[in-house]
PDB file of C-alpha atoms in Angstrom:
ATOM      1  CA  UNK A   1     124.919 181.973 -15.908  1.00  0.00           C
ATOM      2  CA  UNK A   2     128.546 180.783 -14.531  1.00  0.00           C
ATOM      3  CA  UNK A   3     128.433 177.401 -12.849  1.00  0.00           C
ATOM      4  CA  UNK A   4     129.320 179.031  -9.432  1.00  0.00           C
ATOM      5  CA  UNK A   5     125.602 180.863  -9.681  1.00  0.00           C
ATOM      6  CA  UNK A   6     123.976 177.837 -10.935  1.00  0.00           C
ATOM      7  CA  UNK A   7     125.343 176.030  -7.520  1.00  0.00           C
ATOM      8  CA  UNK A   8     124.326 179.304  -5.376  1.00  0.00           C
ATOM      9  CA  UNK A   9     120.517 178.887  -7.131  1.00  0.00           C
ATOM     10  CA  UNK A  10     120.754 175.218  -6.448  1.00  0.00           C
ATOM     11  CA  UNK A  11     121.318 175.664  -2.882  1.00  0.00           C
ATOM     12  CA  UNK A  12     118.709 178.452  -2.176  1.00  0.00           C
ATOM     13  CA  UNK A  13     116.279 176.136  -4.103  1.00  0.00           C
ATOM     14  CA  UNK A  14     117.065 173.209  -1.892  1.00  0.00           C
ATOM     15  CA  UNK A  15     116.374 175.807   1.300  1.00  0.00           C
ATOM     16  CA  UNK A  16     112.934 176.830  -0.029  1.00  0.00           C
ATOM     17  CA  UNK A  17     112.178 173.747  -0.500  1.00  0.00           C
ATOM     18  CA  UNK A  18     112.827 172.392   2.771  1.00  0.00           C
ATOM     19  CA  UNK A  19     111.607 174.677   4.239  1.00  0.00           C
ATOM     20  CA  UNK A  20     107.788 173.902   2.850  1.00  0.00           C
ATOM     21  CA  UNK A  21     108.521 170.277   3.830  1.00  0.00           C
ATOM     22  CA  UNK A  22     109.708 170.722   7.461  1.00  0.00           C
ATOM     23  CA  UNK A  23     106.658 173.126   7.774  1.00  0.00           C
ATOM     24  CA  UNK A  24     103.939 170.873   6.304  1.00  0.00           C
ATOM     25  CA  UNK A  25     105.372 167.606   7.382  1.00  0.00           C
ATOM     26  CA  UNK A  26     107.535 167.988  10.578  1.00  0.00           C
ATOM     27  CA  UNK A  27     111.657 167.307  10.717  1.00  0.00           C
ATOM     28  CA  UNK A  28     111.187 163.773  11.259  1.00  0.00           C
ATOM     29  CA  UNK A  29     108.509 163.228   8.423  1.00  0.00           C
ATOM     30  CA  UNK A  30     110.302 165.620   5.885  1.00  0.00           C
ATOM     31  CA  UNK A  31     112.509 163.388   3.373  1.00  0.00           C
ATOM     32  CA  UNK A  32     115.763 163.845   1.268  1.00  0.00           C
ATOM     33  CA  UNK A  33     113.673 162.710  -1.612  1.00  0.00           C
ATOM     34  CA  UNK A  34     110.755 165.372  -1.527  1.00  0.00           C
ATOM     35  CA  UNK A  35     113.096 167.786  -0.750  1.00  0.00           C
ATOM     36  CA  UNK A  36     115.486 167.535  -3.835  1.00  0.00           C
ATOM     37  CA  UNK A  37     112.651 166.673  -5.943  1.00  0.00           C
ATOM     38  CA  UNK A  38     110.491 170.008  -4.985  1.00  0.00           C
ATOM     39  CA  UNK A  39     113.943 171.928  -5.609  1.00  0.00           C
ATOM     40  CA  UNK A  40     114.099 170.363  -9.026  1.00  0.00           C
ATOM     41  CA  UNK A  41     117.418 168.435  -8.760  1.00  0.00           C
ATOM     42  CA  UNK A  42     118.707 165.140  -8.235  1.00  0.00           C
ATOM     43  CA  UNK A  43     119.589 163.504  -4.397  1.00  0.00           C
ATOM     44  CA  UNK A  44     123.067 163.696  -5.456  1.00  0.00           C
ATOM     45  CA  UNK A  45     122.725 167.342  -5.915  1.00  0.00           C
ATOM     46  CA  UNK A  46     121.302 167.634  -2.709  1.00  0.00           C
ATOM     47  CA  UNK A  47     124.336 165.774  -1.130  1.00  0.00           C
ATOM     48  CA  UNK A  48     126.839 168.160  -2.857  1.00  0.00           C
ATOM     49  CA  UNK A  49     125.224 170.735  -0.914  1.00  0.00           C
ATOM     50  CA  UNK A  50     124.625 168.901   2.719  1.00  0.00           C
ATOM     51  CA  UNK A  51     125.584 166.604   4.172  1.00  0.00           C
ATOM     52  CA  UNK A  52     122.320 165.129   5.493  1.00  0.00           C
ATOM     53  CA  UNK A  53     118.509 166.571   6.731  1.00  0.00           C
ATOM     54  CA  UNK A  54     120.224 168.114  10.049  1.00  0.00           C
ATOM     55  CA  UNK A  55     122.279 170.222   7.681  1.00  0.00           C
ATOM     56  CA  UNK A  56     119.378 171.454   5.582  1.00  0.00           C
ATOM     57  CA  UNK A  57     117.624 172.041   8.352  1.00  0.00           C
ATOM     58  CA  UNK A  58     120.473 174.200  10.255  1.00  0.00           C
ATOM     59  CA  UNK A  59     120.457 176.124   6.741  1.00  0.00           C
ATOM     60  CA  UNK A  60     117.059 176.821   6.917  1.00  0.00           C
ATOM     61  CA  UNK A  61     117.228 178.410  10.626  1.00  0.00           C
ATOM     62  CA  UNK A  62     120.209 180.255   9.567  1.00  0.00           C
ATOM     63  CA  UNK A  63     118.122 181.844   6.933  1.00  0.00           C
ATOM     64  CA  UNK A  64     115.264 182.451   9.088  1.00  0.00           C
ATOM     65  CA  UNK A  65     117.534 183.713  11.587  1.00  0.00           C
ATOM     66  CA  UNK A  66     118.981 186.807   9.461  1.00  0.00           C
ATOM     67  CA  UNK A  67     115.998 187.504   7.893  1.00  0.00           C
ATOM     68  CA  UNK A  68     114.677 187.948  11.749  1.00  0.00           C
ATOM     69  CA  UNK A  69     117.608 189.729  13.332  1.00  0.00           C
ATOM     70  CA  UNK A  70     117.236 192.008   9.846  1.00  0.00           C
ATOM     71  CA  UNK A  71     113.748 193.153  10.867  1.00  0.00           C
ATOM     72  CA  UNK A  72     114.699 193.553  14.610  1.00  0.00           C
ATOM     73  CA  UNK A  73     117.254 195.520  14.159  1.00  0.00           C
ATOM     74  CA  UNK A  74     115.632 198.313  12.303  1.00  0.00           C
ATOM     75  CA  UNK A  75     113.001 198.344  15.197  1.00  0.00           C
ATOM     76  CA  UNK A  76     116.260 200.169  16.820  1.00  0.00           C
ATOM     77  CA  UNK A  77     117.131 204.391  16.128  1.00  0.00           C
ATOM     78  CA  UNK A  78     115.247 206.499  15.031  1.00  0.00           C
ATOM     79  CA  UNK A  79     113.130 209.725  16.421  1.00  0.00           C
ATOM     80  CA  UNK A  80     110.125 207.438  16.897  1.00  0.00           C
ATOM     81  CA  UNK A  81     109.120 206.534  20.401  1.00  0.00           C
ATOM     82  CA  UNK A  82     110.593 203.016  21.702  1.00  0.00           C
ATOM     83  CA  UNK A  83     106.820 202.266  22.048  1.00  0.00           C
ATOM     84  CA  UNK A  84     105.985 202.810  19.066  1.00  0.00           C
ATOM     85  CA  UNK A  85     109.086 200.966  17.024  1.00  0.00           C
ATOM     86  CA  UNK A  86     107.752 198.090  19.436  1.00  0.00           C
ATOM     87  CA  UNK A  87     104.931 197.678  18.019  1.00  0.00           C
ATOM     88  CA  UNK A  88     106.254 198.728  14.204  1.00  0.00           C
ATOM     89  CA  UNK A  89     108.564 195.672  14.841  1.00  0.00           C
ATOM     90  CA  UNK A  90     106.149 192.900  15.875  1.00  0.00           C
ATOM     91  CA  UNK A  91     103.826 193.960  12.463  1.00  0.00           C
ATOM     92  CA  UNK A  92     106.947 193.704  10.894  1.00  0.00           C
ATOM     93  CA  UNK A  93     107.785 190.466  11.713  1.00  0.00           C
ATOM     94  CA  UNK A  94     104.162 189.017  11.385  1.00  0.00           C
ATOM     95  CA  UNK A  95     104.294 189.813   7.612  1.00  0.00           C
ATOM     96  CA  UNK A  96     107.710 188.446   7.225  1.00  0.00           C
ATOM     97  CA  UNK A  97     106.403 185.276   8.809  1.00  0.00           C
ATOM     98  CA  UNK A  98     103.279 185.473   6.809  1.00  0.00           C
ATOM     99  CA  UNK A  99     105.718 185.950   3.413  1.00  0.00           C
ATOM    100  CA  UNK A 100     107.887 183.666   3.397  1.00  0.00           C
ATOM    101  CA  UNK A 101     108.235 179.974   4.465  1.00  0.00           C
ATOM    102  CA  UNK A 102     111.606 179.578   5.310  1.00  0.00           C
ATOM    103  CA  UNK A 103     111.012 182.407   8.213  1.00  0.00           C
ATOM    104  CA  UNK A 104     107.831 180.055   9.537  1.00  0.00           C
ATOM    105  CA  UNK A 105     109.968 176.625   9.012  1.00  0.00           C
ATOM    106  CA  UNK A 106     113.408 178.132  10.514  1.00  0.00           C
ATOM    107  CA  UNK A 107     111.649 179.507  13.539  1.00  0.00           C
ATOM    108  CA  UNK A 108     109.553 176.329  14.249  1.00  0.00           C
ATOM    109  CA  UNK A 109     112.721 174.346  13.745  1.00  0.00           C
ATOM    110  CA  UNK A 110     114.322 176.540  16.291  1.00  0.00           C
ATOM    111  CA  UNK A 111     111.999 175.752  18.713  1.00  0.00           C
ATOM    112  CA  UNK A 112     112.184 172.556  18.614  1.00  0.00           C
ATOM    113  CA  UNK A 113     115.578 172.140  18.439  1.00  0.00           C
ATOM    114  CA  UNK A 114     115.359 170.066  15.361  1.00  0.00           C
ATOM    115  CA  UNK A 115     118.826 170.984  14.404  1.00  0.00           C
ATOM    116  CA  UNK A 116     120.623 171.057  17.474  1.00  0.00           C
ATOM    117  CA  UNK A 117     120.438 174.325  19.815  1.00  0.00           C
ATOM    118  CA  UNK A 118     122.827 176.706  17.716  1.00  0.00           C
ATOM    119  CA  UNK A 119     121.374 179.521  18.441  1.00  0.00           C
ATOM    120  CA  UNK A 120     118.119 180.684  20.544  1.00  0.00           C
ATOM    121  CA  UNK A 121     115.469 182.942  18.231  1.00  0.00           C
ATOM    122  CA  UNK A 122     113.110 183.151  20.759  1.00  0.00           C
ATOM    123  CA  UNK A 123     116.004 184.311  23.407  1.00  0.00           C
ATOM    124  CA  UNK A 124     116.341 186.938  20.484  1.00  0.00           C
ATOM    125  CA  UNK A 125     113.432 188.051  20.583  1.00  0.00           C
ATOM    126  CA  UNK A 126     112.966 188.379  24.466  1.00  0.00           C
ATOM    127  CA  UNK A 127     116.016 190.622  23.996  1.00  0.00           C
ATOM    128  CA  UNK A 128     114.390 192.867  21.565  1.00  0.00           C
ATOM    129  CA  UNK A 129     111.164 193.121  23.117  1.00  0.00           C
ATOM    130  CA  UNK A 130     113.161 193.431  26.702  1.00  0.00           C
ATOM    131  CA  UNK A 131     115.298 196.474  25.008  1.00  0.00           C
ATOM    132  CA  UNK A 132     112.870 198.616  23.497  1.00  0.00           C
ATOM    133  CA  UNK A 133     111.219 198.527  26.924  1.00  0.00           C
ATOM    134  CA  UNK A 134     113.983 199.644  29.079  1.00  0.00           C
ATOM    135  CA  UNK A 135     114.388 202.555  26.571  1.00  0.00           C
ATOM    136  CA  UNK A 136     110.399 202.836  26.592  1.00  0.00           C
ATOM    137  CA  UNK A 137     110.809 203.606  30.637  1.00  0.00           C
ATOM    138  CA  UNK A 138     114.128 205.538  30.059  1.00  0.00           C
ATOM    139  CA  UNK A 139     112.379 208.079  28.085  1.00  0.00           C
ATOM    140  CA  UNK A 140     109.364 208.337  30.461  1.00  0.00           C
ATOM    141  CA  UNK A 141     107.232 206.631  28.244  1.00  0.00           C
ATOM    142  CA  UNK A 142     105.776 203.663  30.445  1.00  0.00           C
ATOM    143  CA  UNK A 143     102.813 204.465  32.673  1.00  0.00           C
ATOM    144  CA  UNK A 144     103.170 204.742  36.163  1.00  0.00           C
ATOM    145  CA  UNK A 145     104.031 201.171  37.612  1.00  0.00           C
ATOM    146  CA  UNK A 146     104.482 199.635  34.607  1.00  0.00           C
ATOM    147  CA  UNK A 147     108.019 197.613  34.616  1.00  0.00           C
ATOM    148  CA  UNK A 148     109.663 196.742  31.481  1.00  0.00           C
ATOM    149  CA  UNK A 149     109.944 193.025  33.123  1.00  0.00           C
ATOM    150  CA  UNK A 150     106.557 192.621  33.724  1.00  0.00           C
ATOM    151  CA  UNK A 151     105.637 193.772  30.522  1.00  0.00           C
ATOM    152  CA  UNK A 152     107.631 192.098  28.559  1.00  0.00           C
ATOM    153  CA  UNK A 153     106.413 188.667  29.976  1.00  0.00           C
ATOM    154  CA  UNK A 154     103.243 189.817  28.515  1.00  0.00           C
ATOM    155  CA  UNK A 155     104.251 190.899  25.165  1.00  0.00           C
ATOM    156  CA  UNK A 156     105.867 187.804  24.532  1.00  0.00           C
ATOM    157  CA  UNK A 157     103.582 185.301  25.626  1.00  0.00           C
ATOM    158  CA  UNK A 158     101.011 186.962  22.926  1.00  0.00           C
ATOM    159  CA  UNK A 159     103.359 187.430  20.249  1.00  0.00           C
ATOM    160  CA  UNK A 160     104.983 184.017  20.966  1.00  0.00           C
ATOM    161  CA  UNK A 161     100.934 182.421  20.910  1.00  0.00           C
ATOM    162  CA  UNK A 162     100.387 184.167  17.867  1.00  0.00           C
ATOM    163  CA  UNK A 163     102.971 182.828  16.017  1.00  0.00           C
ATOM    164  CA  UNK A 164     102.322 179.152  17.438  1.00  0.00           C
ATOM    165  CA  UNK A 165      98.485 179.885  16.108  1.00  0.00           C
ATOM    166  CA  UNK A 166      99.385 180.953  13.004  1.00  0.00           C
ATOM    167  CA  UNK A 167     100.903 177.805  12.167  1.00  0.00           C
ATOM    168  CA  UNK A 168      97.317 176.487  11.353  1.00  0.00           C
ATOM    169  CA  UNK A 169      95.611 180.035  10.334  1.00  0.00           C
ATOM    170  CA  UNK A 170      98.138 182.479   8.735  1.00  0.00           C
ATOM    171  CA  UNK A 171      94.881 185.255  10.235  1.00  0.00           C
ATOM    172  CA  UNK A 172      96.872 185.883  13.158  1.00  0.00           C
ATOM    173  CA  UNK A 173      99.679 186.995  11.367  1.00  0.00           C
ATOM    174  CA  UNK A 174      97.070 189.816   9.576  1.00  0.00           C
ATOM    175  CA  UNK A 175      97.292 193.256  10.635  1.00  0.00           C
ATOM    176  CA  UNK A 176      94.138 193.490  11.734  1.00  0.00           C
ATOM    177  CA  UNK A 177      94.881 190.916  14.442  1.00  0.00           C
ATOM    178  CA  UNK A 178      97.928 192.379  15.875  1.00  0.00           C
ATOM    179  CA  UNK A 179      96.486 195.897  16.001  1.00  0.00           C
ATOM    180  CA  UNK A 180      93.192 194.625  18.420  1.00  0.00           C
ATOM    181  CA  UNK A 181      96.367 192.910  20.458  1.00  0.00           C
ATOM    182  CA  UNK A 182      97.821 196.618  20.762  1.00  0.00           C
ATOM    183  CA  UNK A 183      94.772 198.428  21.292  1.00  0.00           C
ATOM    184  CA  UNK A 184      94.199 196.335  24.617  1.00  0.00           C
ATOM    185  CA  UNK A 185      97.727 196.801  25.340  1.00  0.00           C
ATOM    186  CA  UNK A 186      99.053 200.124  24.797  1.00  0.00           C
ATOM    187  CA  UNK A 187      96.270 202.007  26.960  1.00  0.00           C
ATOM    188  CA  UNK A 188      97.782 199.779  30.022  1.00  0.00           C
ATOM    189  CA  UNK A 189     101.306 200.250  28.741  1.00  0.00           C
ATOM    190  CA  UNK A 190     102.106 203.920  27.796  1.00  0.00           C
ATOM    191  CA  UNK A 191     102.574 207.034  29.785  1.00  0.00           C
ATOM    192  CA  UNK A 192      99.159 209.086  29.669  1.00  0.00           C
ATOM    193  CA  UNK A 193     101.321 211.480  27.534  1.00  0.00           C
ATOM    194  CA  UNK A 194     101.380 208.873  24.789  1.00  0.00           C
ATOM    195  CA  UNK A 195      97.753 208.607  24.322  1.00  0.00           C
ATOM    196  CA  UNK A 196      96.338 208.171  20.839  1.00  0.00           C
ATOM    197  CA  UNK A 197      99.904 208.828  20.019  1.00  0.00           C
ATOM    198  CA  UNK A 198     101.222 205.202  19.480  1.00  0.00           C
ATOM    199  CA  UNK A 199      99.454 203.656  16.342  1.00  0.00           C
ATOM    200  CA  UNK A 200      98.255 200.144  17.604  1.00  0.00           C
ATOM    201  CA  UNK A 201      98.178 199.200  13.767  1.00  0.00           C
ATOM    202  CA  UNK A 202     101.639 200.490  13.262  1.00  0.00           C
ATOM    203  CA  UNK A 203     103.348 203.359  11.899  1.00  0.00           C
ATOM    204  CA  UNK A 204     105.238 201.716   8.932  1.00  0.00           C
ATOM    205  CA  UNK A 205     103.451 201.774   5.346  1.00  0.00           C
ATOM    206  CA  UNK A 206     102.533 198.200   4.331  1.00  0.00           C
ATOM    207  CA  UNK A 207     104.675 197.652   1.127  1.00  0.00           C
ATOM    208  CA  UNK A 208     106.704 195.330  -0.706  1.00  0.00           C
ATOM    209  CA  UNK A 209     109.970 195.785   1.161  1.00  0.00           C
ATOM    210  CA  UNK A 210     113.376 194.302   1.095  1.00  0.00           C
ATOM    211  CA  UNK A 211     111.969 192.593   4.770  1.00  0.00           C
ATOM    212  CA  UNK A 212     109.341 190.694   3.237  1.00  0.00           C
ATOM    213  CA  UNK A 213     110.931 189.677   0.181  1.00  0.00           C
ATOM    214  CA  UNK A 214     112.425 186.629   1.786  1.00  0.00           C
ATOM    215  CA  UNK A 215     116.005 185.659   3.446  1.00  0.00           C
ATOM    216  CA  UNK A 216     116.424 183.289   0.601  1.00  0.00           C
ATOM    217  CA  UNK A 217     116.919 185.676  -2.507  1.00  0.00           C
ATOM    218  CA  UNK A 218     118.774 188.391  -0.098  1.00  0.00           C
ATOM    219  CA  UNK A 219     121.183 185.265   0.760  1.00  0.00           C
ATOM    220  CA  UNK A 220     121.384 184.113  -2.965  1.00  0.00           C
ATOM    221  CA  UNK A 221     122.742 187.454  -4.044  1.00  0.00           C
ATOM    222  CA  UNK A 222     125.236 188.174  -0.974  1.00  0.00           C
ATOM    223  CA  UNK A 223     126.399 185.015  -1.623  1.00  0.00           C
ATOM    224  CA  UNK A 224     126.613 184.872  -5.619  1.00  0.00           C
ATOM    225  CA  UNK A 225     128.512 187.982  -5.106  1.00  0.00           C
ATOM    226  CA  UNK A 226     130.869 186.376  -1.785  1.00  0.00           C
ATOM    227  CA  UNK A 227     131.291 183.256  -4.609  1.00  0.00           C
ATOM    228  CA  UNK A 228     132.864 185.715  -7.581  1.00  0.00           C
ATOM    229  CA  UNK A 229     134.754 187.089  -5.009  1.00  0.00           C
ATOM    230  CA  UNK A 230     136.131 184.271  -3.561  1.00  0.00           C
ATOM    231  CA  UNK A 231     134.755 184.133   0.219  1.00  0.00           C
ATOM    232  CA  UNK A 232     133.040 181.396   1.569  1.00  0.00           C
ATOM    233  CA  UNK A 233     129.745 182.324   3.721  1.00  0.00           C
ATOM    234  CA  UNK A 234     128.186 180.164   5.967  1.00  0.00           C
TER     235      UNK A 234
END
């Protein structure tokens, strides 16, 4: 192992482990100390790679925040009704948040602006939600009366509570829970065309895939490989 990957392992470990503090212990409780120490490495180490806990911390959302904008995007495309890829995206990103901690730690940071208000992931999300419902009513697939604005207040104050909830039960996050959410939903929501066409549990197979695996090791490798190249990523 070159010293460069050593330094890119170093820093992912640092993430992770930040991560777990900031989510069991807050920002402001979370220290330097337990951080490098659950990484494995010395406070000096630590320092090589930030600069203090607001940089860890804005590391940590960054992470969260591709891993995110990863699994909205691929809620976009595709032959599948915009109803449907809806409610394939907000399964999706229940079991990324259920996987991995750096997801549930970057996206509470977020909202709290621990970090300083860099970006918004919950604006992000409105947008998602908000887009996949103007193409819902585009294609006719709304029922009558149904507004994409009105209904996407809805959708995100559940998905938004279910995340806050799951902070304290990770159940929420199960697939079980989201599909009773859709099943009182969807017969509101879609056109009478769609009925018993839109699978309230989701149409994706629940796998291992490269969503769930975790922003951390898809970082670690895009950036060992940026490092033997030369480039810098932030």
């Amino acid at each position: 192992m070159t010293k460069q990957d050593r330094a890119v392992r170093t820093r992912l470990a640092l993430i992770r482990s930040a991560a777990a503090q900031f989510e069991a212990h807050g920002y402001v409780r979370a220290g330097l100390a337990r951080i490098s120490a659950g990484a494995g490495v010395s406070s000096g180490a630590l320092h090589f790679h930030f600069a203090d806990k607001a940089a860890v911390a804005e590391a940590v959302e960054d992470a969260a925040a591709r891993a995110l904008r990863e699994a909205a995007v691929r809620g976009h495309g595709g032959d599948v009704c915009a109803l449907q890829r809806l409610v394939d995206v907000t399964h999706r990103v229940a079991r990324l948040l259920c996987a991995d901690v750096v997801v549930r730690a970057g996206l509470r940071l977020n909202g709290e602006g621990a970090a300083g208000r860099v970006r918004d992931l919950r604006r992000e999300w409105r947008e998602c939600v908000q887009g996949l419902l103007a193409e819902a009513e585009r294609r006719g697939e709304l029922a009558a009366g149904v507004t994409p604005q009105r209904t996407s207040a809805v959708v995100l104050a559940a998905t938004t509570g279910i995340e806050v909830l799951a902070r304290e039960d990770h159940e929420w996050l199960a697939r079980p829970s989201l599909t009773d959410l859709w099943r009182l939903l969807l017969p509101c929501l879609a056109a009478p065309r769609l009925a018993g066409v839109v699978d309230p549990a989701g149409s994706e197979p629940v796998r291992s895939d490269p969503a769930v695996r975790g922003p951390v090791a898809r970082d670690g490798q895009a950036e060992a490989e940026a490092g033997r190249a030369g480039l810098a990523l932030r």
